[in-house]
């Protein structure tokens, strides 16, 4: 019903799903049987006539979408930031917890290589910029000035911030123009390059980012069921996982087994040479996605087996010396969900991506 709602009322969807297509998509999903056609027709017409609205609390309704960066009356501490930008999908809102732990900080130069869904960033927007980076909770804040806990986050800070949930950091082996460069691929398949001040610092950032992603990333939603037979990535929720560390490890291991099996099955049925080029591209896109997910979950499983949360709490792994944690940190069993802020996430992650597949792979420049 949620997917139908998006299909009928979303922007830039193209051809809308018909009632017959909606019924066809749900064949056999009622414990092996079919739902009543009259029921599905009624649901279709109801949603078509009046779209479903996302739930918003009373306080949220009183605020404008961009409100939330004002300071309290005393001018020393920021108000709780609710959301930045338009409120489209609450499942994808980025957690912004002012009291989250700081796991690492230091100067990094950033270069944006690919925008959302792996589309290469225009050349004029790919320049290097230096920031003071702070990995706080599951968000990497990129600030112009050195981090001060008591200082309110500006709109520019939030604009530059990057969520590391479901992300993977690695050494940028395909970039040779500068030393000590790491590559960060985010949940929405943006690709950013960061240059650290030393090989040790670079490895420290890689370890900390991957560890945060492994420990706190919530399990992904099931893959979408749509009217089009195109490959779509599943939604990756930005909220902090509610699982214990042991349960989180089991979840990652289960996902790794699933991805490994799916990749093997996918490669056992390569496309025929006579099929259309579009179908070949779809095959390569899915192959690239599964290969990346396999690598990501292998990293997560390894880090959790090595200690996970304990690795984050220690000063090892390239952590900044003397860096103190805040009073609280993202918890695997939080009592209350943190407020959320929109950080570089204005459209659904289910969009078809155009990653660096073998045939269209681009050397990082």
mmCIF file of C-alpha atoms in Angstrom:
data_model
loop_
_atom_site.group_PDB
_atom_site.id
_atom_site.type_symbol
_atom_site.label_atom_id
_atom_site.label_comp_id
_atom_site.label_asym_id
_atom_site.label_seq_id
_atom_site.Cartn_x
_atom_site.Cartn_y
_atom_site.Cartn_z
ATOM 1 C CA UNK A 1 0.000 0.000 0.000
ATOM 2 C CA UNK A 2 2.874 2.363 0.804
ATOM 3 C CA UNK A 3 4.547 1.590 -2.521
ATOM 4 C CA UNK A 4 1.265 2.097 -4.359
ATOM 5 C CA UNK A 5 0.832 5.427 -2.574
ATOM 6 C CA UNK A 6 4.293 6.543 -3.735
ATOM 7 C CA UNK A 7 3.653 5.262 -7.254
ATOM 8 C CA UNK A 8 0.351 7.128 -7.595
ATOM 9 C CA UNK A 9 1.288 10.381 -5.867
ATOM 10 C CA UNK A 10 5.091 10.627 -6.053
ATOM 11 C CA UNK A 11 6.933 13.100 -8.246
ATOM 12 C CA UNK A 12 8.691 12.064 -11.463
ATOM 13 C CA UNK A 13 7.285 8.516 -11.320
ATOM 14 C CA UNK A 14 6.234 8.410 -14.974
ATOM 15 C CA UNK A 15 3.492 5.934 -15.851
ATOM 16 C CA UNK A 16 1.240 5.292 -12.854
ATOM 17 C CA UNK A 17 0.445 1.784 -11.656
ATOM 18 C CA UNK A 18 -2.962 0.576 -12.838
ATOM 19 C CA UNK A 19 -5.451 -1.288 -10.668
ATOM 20 C CA UNK A 20 -4.842 -4.499 -12.624
ATOM 21 C CA UNK A 21 -1.071 -4.147 -12.160
ATOM 22 C CA UNK A 22 -1.589 -3.589 -8.422
ATOM 23 C CA UNK A 23 -3.662 -6.796 -8.206
ATOM 24 C CA UNK A 24 -1.129 -8.724 -10.316
ATOM 25 C CA UNK A 25 1.762 -7.627 -8.064
ATOM 26 C CA UNK A 26 0.035 -9.180 -5.052
ATOM 27 C CA UNK A 27 -0.709 -12.587 -6.533
ATOM 28 C CA UNK A 28 0.169 -15.424 -4.175
ATOM 29 C CA UNK A 29 1.328 -13.241 -1.268
ATOM 30 C CA UNK A 30 -1.600 -14.028 1.055
ATOM 31 C CA UNK A 31 0.110 -17.119 2.526
ATOM 32 C CA UNK A 32 0.276 -18.615 -0.947
ATOM 33 C CA UNK A 33 -3.188 -17.506 -1.973
ATOM 34 C CA UNK A 34 -4.641 -14.324 -3.426
ATOM 35 C CA UNK A 35 -6.347 -11.435 -1.685
ATOM 36 C CA UNK A 36 -9.926 -10.638 -2.639
ATOM 37 C CA UNK A 37 -9.964 -8.626 -5.869
ATOM 38 C CA UNK A 38 -12.827 -6.497 -4.538
ATOM 39 C CA UNK A 39 -10.740 -5.644 -1.478
ATOM 40 C CA UNK A 40 -7.703 -4.726 -3.582
ATOM 41 C CA UNK A 41 -9.826 -2.630 -5.949
ATOM 42 C CA UNK A 42 -11.293 -0.766 -2.978
ATOM 43 C CA UNK A 43 -7.826 -0.136 -1.549
ATOM 44 C CA UNK A 44 -6.508 1.015 -4.918
ATOM 45 C CA UNK A 45 -9.339 3.494 -5.484
ATOM 46 C CA UNK A 46 -9.159 4.759 -1.909
ATOM 47 C CA UNK A 47 -5.441 5.513 -2.132
ATOM 48 C CA UNK A 48 -5.813 6.929 -5.646
ATOM 49 C CA UNK A 49 -8.489 9.370 -4.449
ATOM 50 C CA UNK A 50 -6.705 10.375 -1.254
ATOM 51 C CA UNK A 51 -2.989 9.818 -0.724
ATOM 52 C CA UNK A 52 -1.624 8.468 2.550
ATOM 53 C CA UNK A 53 0.186 11.089 4.635
ATOM 54 C CA UNK A 54 3.222 10.405 6.795
ATOM 55 C CA UNK A 55 2.516 10.679 10.511
ATOM 56 C CA UNK A 56 3.866 13.905 12.055
ATOM 57 C CA UNK A 57 3.641 14.774 15.743
ATOM 58 C CA UNK A 58 1.949 17.938 17.027
ATOM 59 C CA UNK A 59 5.225 19.761 17.711
ATOM 60 C CA UNK A 60 6.433 19.024 14.184
ATOM 61 C CA UNK A 61 3.281 20.519 12.668
ATOM 62 C CA UNK A 62 3.965 23.826 14.416
ATOM 63 C CA UNK A 63 7.430 24.120 12.856
ATOM 64 C CA UNK A 64 8.456 25.022 9.344
ATOM 65 C CA UNK A 65 10.420 22.268 7.536
ATOM 66 C CA UNK A 66 13.737 24.107 7.850
ATOM 67 C CA UNK A 67 13.227 25.152 11.464
ATOM 68 C CA UNK A 68 15.361 23.635 14.156
ATOM 69 C CA UNK A 69 18.759 25.343 14.219
ATOM 70 C CA UNK A 70 17.778 28.184 16.558
ATOM 71 C CA UNK A 71 19.386 28.474 19.942
ATOM 72 C CA UNK A 72 17.760 28.520 23.338
ATOM 73 C CA UNK A 73 17.085 31.819 25.042
ATOM 74 C CA UNK A 74 20.405 31.720 26.918
ATOM 75 C CA UNK A 75 22.273 31.446 23.607
ATOM 76 C CA UNK A 76 24.657 28.723 24.761
ATOM 77 C CA UNK A 77 23.082 25.466 23.645
ATOM 78 C CA UNK A 78 21.215 24.641 20.445
ATOM 79 C CA UNK A 79 17.633 23.547 20.468
ATOM 80 C CA UNK A 80 16.935 19.979 19.500
ATOM 81 C CA UNK A 81 17.091 19.785 15.721
ATOM 82 C CA UNK A 82 14.037 17.984 14.419
ATOM 83 C CA UNK A 83 14.398 17.935 10.632
ATOM 84 C CA UNK A 84 16.221 19.837 7.957
ATOM 85 C CA UNK A 85 14.679 20.157 4.506
ATOM 86 C CA UNK A 86 11.463 18.617 3.230
ATOM 87 C CA UNK A 87 9.893 15.752 5.150
ATOM 88 C CA UNK A 88 9.434 12.987 2.583
ATOM 89 C CA UNK A 89 10.093 9.625 4.217
ATOM 90 C CA UNK A 90 10.556 9.357 7.995
ATOM 91 C CA UNK A 91 12.278 5.955 7.640
ATOM 92 C CA UNK A 92 15.191 7.690 5.920
ATOM 93 C CA UNK A 93 15.586 10.656 8.276
ATOM 94 C CA UNK A 94 19.101 10.827 9.675
ATOM 95 C CA UNK A 95 19.392 10.517 13.477
ATOM 96 C CA UNK A 96 20.887 13.672 14.957
ATOM 97 C CA UNK A 97 21.664 13.099 18.624
ATOM 98 C CA UNK A 98 23.345 16.129 20.285
ATOM 99 C CA UNK A 99 24.586 13.834 23.089
ATOM 100 C CA UNK A 100 26.047 11.112 20.870
ATOM 101 C CA UNK A 101 29.587 9.888 21.433
ATOM 102 C CA UNK A 102 32.463 11.381 19.469
ATOM 103 C CA UNK A 103 34.509 8.491 18.090
ATOM 104 C CA UNK A 104 37.100 10.381 16.062
ATOM 105 C CA UNK A 105 37.961 13.885 14.914
ATOM 106 C CA UNK A 106 40.620 15.646 12.891
ATOM 107 C CA UNK A 107 41.267 17.504 9.668
ATOM 108 C CA UNK A 108 40.246 15.864 6.398
ATOM 109 C CA UNK A 109 40.198 17.123 2.824
ATOM 110 C CA UNK A 110 37.053 16.072 0.969
ATOM 111 C CA UNK A 111 36.356 15.497 -2.720
ATOM 112 C CA UNK A 112 32.885 14.508 -3.954
ATOM 113 C CA UNK A 113 33.340 11.885 -6.664
ATOM 114 C CA UNK A 114 29.778 10.624 -7.193
ATOM 115 C CA UNK A 115 26.373 11.970 -6.232
ATOM 116 C CA UNK A 116 23.405 9.895 -5.117
ATOM 117 C CA UNK A 117 23.001 6.525 -6.876
ATOM 118 C CA UNK A 118 26.577 6.545 -8.154
ATOM 119 C CA UNK A 119 26.102 9.234 -10.805
ATOM 120 C CA UNK A 120 29.438 10.929 -11.343
ATOM 121 C CA UNK A 121 29.618 14.456 -9.925
ATOM 122 C CA UNK A 122 30.021 17.214 -12.547
ATOM 123 C CA UNK A 123 33.685 18.147 -12.942
ATOM 124 C CA UNK A 124 33.202 21.684 -11.656
ATOM 125 C CA UNK A 125 31.926 20.402 -8.300
ATOM 126 C CA UNK A 126 34.691 17.890 -7.626
ATOM 127 C CA UNK A 127 37.271 20.161 -6.010
ATOM 128 C CA UNK A 128 39.065 19.363 -2.756
ATOM 129 C CA UNK A 129 37.941 21.234 0.386
ATOM 130 C CA UNK A 130 39.424 20.941 3.865
ATOM 131 C CA UNK A 131 37.170 20.428 6.896
ATOM 132 C CA UNK A 132 37.482 19.608 10.560
ATOM 133 C CA UNK A 133 35.745 16.221 10.593
ATOM 134 C CA UNK A 134 33.905 14.843 13.622
ATOM 135 C CA UNK A 135 32.510 11.296 13.646
ATOM 136 C CA UNK A 136 29.734 11.749 16.194
ATOM 137 C CA UNK A 137 27.285 8.905 16.575
ATOM 138 C CA UNK A 138 26.443 7.705 13.069
ATOM 139 C CA UNK A 139 27.063 11.072 11.407
ATOM 140 C CA UNK A 140 30.329 12.452 10.019
ATOM 141 C CA UNK A 141 30.118 16.219 10.500
ATOM 142 C CA UNK A 142 32.338 18.330 8.258
ATOM 143 C CA UNK A 143 32.905 21.753 9.801
ATOM 144 C CA UNK A 144 34.981 24.738 8.744
ATOM 145 C CA UNK A 145 36.236 25.334 12.279
ATOM 146 C CA UNK A 146 37.568 22.987 14.935
ATOM 147 C CA UNK A 147 34.946 21.047 16.893
ATOM 148 C CA UNK A 148 33.540 22.667 20.032
ATOM 149 C CA UNK A 149 30.913 20.610 21.905
ATOM 150 C CA UNK A 150 29.072 23.684 23.150
ATOM 151 C CA UNK A 151 28.831 25.318 19.725
ATOM 152 C CA UNK A 152 25.548 25.045 17.810
ATOM 153 C CA UNK A 153 25.617 23.325 14.431
ATOM 154 C CA UNK A 154 25.090 25.731 11.563
ATOM 155 C CA UNK A 155 22.996 25.028 8.480
ATOM 156 C CA UNK A 156 26.238 24.717 6.512
ATOM 157 C CA UNK A 157 27.507 22.059 8.945
ATOM 158 C CA UNK A 158 24.319 20.043 8.468
ATOM 159 C CA UNK A 159 24.477 20.498 4.710
ATOM 160 C CA UNK A 160 27.993 19.023 4.599
ATOM 161 C CA UNK A 161 27.297 16.236 7.112
ATOM 162 C CA UNK A 162 27.314 12.637 5.908
ATOM 163 C CA UNK A 163 25.523 9.733 7.572
ATOM 164 C CA UNK A 164 27.691 6.599 7.747
ATOM 165 C CA UNK A 165 24.857 4.114 8.386
ATOM 166 C CA UNK A 166 25.221 1.145 6.018
ATOM 167 C CA UNK A 167 28.347 2.812 4.578
ATOM 168 C CA UNK A 168 31.691 1.271 3.668
ATOM 169 C CA UNK A 169 35.048 3.011 3.897
ATOM 170 C CA UNK A 170 38.128 1.668 2.143
ATOM 171 C CA UNK A 171 41.507 2.771 0.850
ATOM 172 C CA UNK A 172 41.082 4.552 -2.494
ATOM 173 C CA UNK A 173 43.393 2.274 -4.459
ATOM 174 C CA UNK A 174 42.212 3.738 -7.782
ATOM 175 C CA UNK A 175 43.162 7.322 -6.862
ATOM 176 C CA UNK A 176 46.869 8.076 -7.262
ATOM 177 C CA UNK A 177 47.065 11.871 -7.376
ATOM 178 C CA UNK A 178 47.274 12.288 -3.586
ATOM 179 C CA UNK A 179 48.520 10.076 -0.731
ATOM 180 C CA UNK A 180 46.492 8.785 2.242
ATOM 181 C CA UNK A 181 43.118 8.909 0.466
ATOM 182 C CA UNK A 182 40.146 6.827 1.610
ATOM 183 C CA UNK A 183 36.891 6.247 -0.270
ATOM 184 C CA UNK A 184 33.529 6.369 1.481
ATOM 185 C CA UNK A 185 30.471 4.866 -0.207
ATOM 186 C CA UNK A 186 27.259 5.794 1.591
ATOM 187 C CA UNK A 187 23.896 4.037 1.906
ATOM 188 C CA UNK A 188 22.481 6.086 -0.979
ATOM 189 C CA UNK A 189 25.581 5.275 -3.060
ATOM 190 C CA UNK A 190 27.286 8.625 -2.949
ATOM 191 C CA UNK A 191 31.061 8.320 -3.267
ATOM 192 C CA UNK A 192 33.323 10.715 -1.380
ATOM 193 C CA UNK A 193 37.127 10.796 -1.170
ATOM 194 C CA UNK A 194 38.889 11.971 1.990
ATOM 195 C CA UNK A 195 42.578 12.714 2.354
ATOM 196 C CA UNK A 196 44.032 12.172 5.827
ATOM 197 C CA UNK A 197 47.291 13.610 7.170
ATOM 198 C CA UNK A 198 49.092 10.256 7.428
ATOM 199 C CA UNK A 199 48.641 6.578 6.517
ATOM 200 C CA UNK A 200 47.851 5.842 10.171
ATOM 201 C CA UNK A 201 45.155 8.528 10.275
ATOM 202 C CA UNK A 202 43.653 7.239 7.033
ATOM 203 C CA UNK A 203 43.417 3.701 8.406
ATOM 204 C CA UNK A 204 42.035 5.043 11.683
ATOM 205 C CA UNK A 205 39.176 6.791 9.886
ATOM 206 C CA UNK A 206 38.450 3.667 7.833
ATOM 207 C CA UNK A 207 38.312 1.503 10.963
ATOM 208 C CA UNK A 208 36.114 3.876 12.965
ATOM 209 C CA UNK A 209 33.630 4.578 10.157
ATOM 210 C CA UNK A 210 33.198 0.899 9.324
ATOM 211 C CA UNK A 211 32.898 -0.004 12.998
ATOM 212 C CA UNK A 212 30.145 2.593 13.566
ATOM 213 C CA UNK A 213 28.300 1.307 10.490
ATOM 214 C CA UNK A 214 28.638 -2.325 11.614
ATOM 215 C CA UNK A 215 27.518 -1.719 15.204
ATOM 216 C CA UNK A 216 24.640 0.727 14.684
ATOM 217 C CA UNK A 217 23.118 0.144 11.204
ATOM 218 C CA UNK A 218 19.549 -1.148 11.484
ATOM 219 C CA UNK A 219 18.563 -4.212 9.403
ATOM 220 C CA UNK A 220 17.443 -3.256 5.862
ATOM 221 C CA UNK A 221 13.819 -3.312 4.773
ATOM 222 C CA UNK A 222 12.723 -6.097 2.392
ATOM 223 C CA UNK A 223 13.190 -5.409 -1.302
ATOM 224 C CA UNK A 224 10.362 -3.559 -3.007
ATOM 225 C CA UNK A 225 7.563 -5.133 -5.008
ATOM 226 C CA UNK A 226 6.737 -2.908 -7.973
ATOM 227 C CA UNK A 227 4.955 -2.874 -11.284
ATOM 228 C CA UNK A 228 8.241 -2.639 -13.178
ATOM 229 C CA UNK A 229 10.654 -5.543 -13.496
ATOM 230 C CA UNK A 230 13.646 -3.287 -12.931
ATOM 231 C CA UNK A 231 16.283 -3.912 -10.301
ATOM 232 C CA UNK A 232 15.838 -1.745 -7.199
ATOM 233 C CA UNK A 233 17.955 -1.606 -4.080
ATOM 234 C CA UNK A 234 16.141 -2.147 -0.757
ATOM 235 C CA UNK A 235 15.606 0.761 1.615
ATOM 236 C CA UNK A 236 18.323 1.129 4.245
ATOM 237 C CA UNK A 237 16.840 2.763 7.370
ATOM 238 C CA UNK A 238 18.950 5.469 8.986
ATOM 239 C CA UNK A 239 17.692 4.750 12.502
ATOM 240 C CA UNK A 240 19.949 3.093 15.058
ATOM 241 C CA UNK A 241 19.471 -0.662 15.419
ATOM 242 C CA UNK A 242 17.496 -1.951 18.403
ATOM 243 C CA UNK A 243 19.396 -5.269 18.418
ATOM 244 C CA UNK A 244 21.991 -6.305 20.981
ATOM 245 C CA UNK A 245 25.531 -6.701 19.679
ATOM 246 C CA UNK A 246 25.145 -10.499 19.582
ATOM 247 C CA UNK A 247 21.855 -10.199 17.678
ATOM 248 C CA UNK A 248 23.442 -7.612 15.371
ATOM 249 C CA UNK A 249 26.225 -10.060 14.495
ATOM 250 C CA UNK A 250 23.693 -12.807 13.736
ATOM 251 C CA UNK A 251 21.711 -10.380 11.568
ATOM 252 C CA UNK A 252 24.822 -9.443 9.569
ATOM 253 C CA UNK A 253 25.850 -13.091 9.191
ATOM 254 C CA UNK A 254 22.368 -14.003 7.953
ATOM 255 C CA UNK A 255 22.425 -11.141 5.466
ATOM 256 C CA UNK A 256 25.900 -12.157 4.266
ATOM 257 C CA UNK A 257 24.721 -15.727 3.623
ATOM 258 C CA UNK A 258 21.675 -14.435 1.743
ATOM 259 C CA UNK A 259 23.719 -12.052 -0.417
ATOM 260 C CA UNK A 260 26.364 -14.703 -1.149
ATOM 261 C CA UNK A 261 23.698 -17.181 -2.292
ATOM 262 C CA UNK A 262 21.897 -14.549 -4.350
ATOM 263 C CA UNK A 263 25.145 -13.485 -6.040
ATOM 264 C CA UNK A 264 25.992 -17.086 -6.947
ATOM 265 C CA UNK A 265 22.509 -17.654 -8.368
ATOM 266 C CA UNK A 266 22.644 -14.366 -10.267
ATOM 267 C CA UNK A 267 25.966 -15.263 -11.903
ATOM 268 C CA UNK A 268 24.788 -18.751 -12.789
ATOM 269 C CA UNK A 269 22.265 -17.248 -15.226
ATOM 270 C CA UNK A 270 24.113 -14.606 -17.260
ATOM 271 C CA UNK A 271 22.090 -12.784 -19.924
ATOM 272 C CA UNK A 272 21.972 -14.230 -23.411
ATOM 273 C CA UNK A 273 24.013 -12.388 -26.027
ATOM 274 C CA UNK A 274 20.854 -11.751 -28.025
ATOM 275 C CA UNK A 275 19.038 -9.816 -25.281
ATOM 276 C CA UNK A 276 18.647 -6.058 -25.355
ATOM 277 C CA UNK A 277 21.459 -3.839 -24.067
ATOM 278 C CA UNK A 278 19.107 -2.510 -21.373
ATOM 279 C CA UNK A 279 18.680 -5.993 -19.904
ATOM 280 C CA UNK A 280 22.458 -6.502 -19.910
ATOM 281 C CA UNK A 281 22.863 -3.217 -18.025
ATOM 282 C CA UNK A 282 20.269 -4.322 -15.465
ATOM 283 C CA UNK A 283 22.190 -7.582 -14.982
ATOM 284 C CA UNK A 284 25.464 -5.704 -14.440
ATOM 285 C CA UNK A 285 23.846 -3.245 -12.039
ATOM 286 C CA UNK A 286 22.505 -6.038 -9.856
ATOM 287 C CA UNK A 287 25.829 -7.898 -10.024
ATOM 288 C CA UNK A 288 27.684 -4.788 -8.887
ATOM 289 C CA UNK A 289 25.189 -4.197 -6.077
ATOM 290 C CA UNK A 290 25.443 -7.778 -4.774
ATOM 291 C CA UNK A 291 29.238 -7.744 -4.962
ATOM 292 C CA UNK A 292 29.380 -4.504 -2.969
ATOM 293 C CA UNK A 293 26.895 -5.755 -0.366
ATOM 294 C CA UNK A 294 28.894 -8.972 0.064
ATOM 295 C CA UNK A 295 32.057 -6.952 0.716
ATOM 296 C CA UNK A 296 30.213 -4.641 3.113
ATOM 297 C CA UNK A 297 28.705 -7.409 5.227
ATOM 298 C CA UNK A 298 31.982 -9.335 5.292
ATOM 299 C CA UNK A 299 33.575 -6.226 6.825
ATOM 300 C CA UNK A 300 30.728 -5.769 9.333
ATOM 301 C CA UNK A 301 30.858 -9.410 10.457
ATOM 302 C CA UNK A 302 34.639 -9.280 10.906
ATOM 303 C CA UNK A 303 34.497 -6.079 12.978
ATOM 304 C CA UNK A 304 31.731 -7.357 15.260
ATOM 305 C CA UNK A 305 33.630 -10.600 15.813
ATOM 306 C CA UNK A 306 36.663 -8.530 16.793
ATOM 307 C CA UNK A 307 34.716 -6.621 19.421
ATOM 308 C CA UNK A 308 32.545 -4.044 17.663
ATOM 309 C CA UNK A 309 31.352 -1.707 20.409
ATOM 310 C CA UNK A 310 34.517 -2.317 22.435
ATOM 311 C CA UNK A 311 36.633 -1.233 19.445
ATOM 312 C CA UNK A 312 34.717 2.031 19.300
ATOM 313 C CA UNK A 313 35.136 2.656 23.013
ATOM 314 C CA UNK A 314 38.893 2.134 22.861
ATOM 315 C CA UNK A 315 41.375 4.716 21.660
ATOM 316 C CA UNK A 316 42.906 2.183 19.271
ATOM 317 C CA UNK A 317 42.227 1.811 15.589
ATOM 318 C CA UNK A 318 43.387 5.311 14.828
ATOM 319 C CA UNK A 319 41.144 7.069 17.328
ATOM 320 C CA UNK A 320 42.177 10.612 18.261
ATOM 321 C CA UNK A 321 44.298 10.619 21.370
ATOM 322 C CA UNK A 322 42.585 12.062 24.400
ATOM 323 C CA UNK A 323 39.227 12.252 22.633
ATOM 324 C CA UNK A 324 36.496 12.032 25.242
ATOM 325 C CA UNK A 325 33.050 10.600 24.744
ATOM 326 C CA UNK A 326 29.955 12.624 25.442
ATOM 327 C CA UNK A 327 27.649 11.688 28.282
ATOM 328 C CA UNK A 328 25.716 9.278 26.084
ATOM 329 C CA UNK A 329 26.194 7.434 22.827
ATOM 330 C CA UNK A 330 24.067 5.633 20.266
ATOM 331 C CA UNK A 331 22.762 2.593 22.100
ATOM 332 C CA UNK A 332 21.915 -0.828 20.778
ATOM 333 C CA UNK A 333 18.885 -0.732 23.066
ATOM 334 C CA UNK A 334 17.986 2.971 23.344
ATOM 335 C CA UNK A 335 15.253 3.979 25.741
ATOM 336 C CA UNK A 336 14.201 6.824 23.534
ATOM 337 C CA UNK A 337 14.718 7.400 19.866
ATOM 338 C CA UNK A 338 16.844 10.464 19.073
ATOM 339 C CA UNK A 339 15.389 13.306 17.110
ATOM 340 C CA UNK A 340 16.111 13.344 13.439
ATOM 341 C CA UNK A 341 17.652 15.722 10.981
ATOM 342 C CA UNK A 342 17.660 15.563 7.222
ATOM 343 C CA UNK A 343 21.238 15.163 6.049
ATOM 344 C CA UNK A 344 21.754 14.959 2.286
ATOM 345 C CA UNK A 345 18.748 12.661 1.877
ATOM 346 C CA UNK A 346 15.874 14.174 -0.040
ATOM 347 C CA UNK A 347 14.824 11.252 -2.250
ATOM 348 C CA UNK A 348 14.268 7.550 -1.761
ATOM 349 C CA UNK A 349 17.213 5.189 -1.809
ATOM 350 C CA UNK A 350 15.218 2.837 -4.012
ATOM 351 C CA UNK A 351 16.070 4.852 -7.104
ATOM 352 C CA UNK A 352 17.900 2.947 -9.767
ATOM 353 C CA UNK A 353 21.599 3.599 -9.417
ATOM 354 C CA UNK A 354 24.322 3.832 -11.999
ATOM 355 C CA UNK A 355 27.372 2.488 -10.168
ATOM 356 C CA UNK A 356 30.861 1.763 -11.372
ATOM 357 C CA UNK A 357 30.172 -1.508 -13.164
ATOM 358 C CA UNK A 358 32.912 -3.219 -15.170
ATOM 359 C CA UNK A 359 31.528 -1.835 -18.435
ATOM 360 C CA UNK A 360 30.921 1.700 -17.218
ATOM 361 C CA UNK A 361 33.475 1.882 -14.455
ATOM 362 C CA UNK A 362 35.160 5.243 -14.258
ATOM 363 C CA UNK A 363 38.616 5.826 -12.944
ATOM 364 C CA UNK A 364 38.504 8.281 -10.053
ATOM 365 C CA UNK A 365 39.774 11.644 -11.254
#
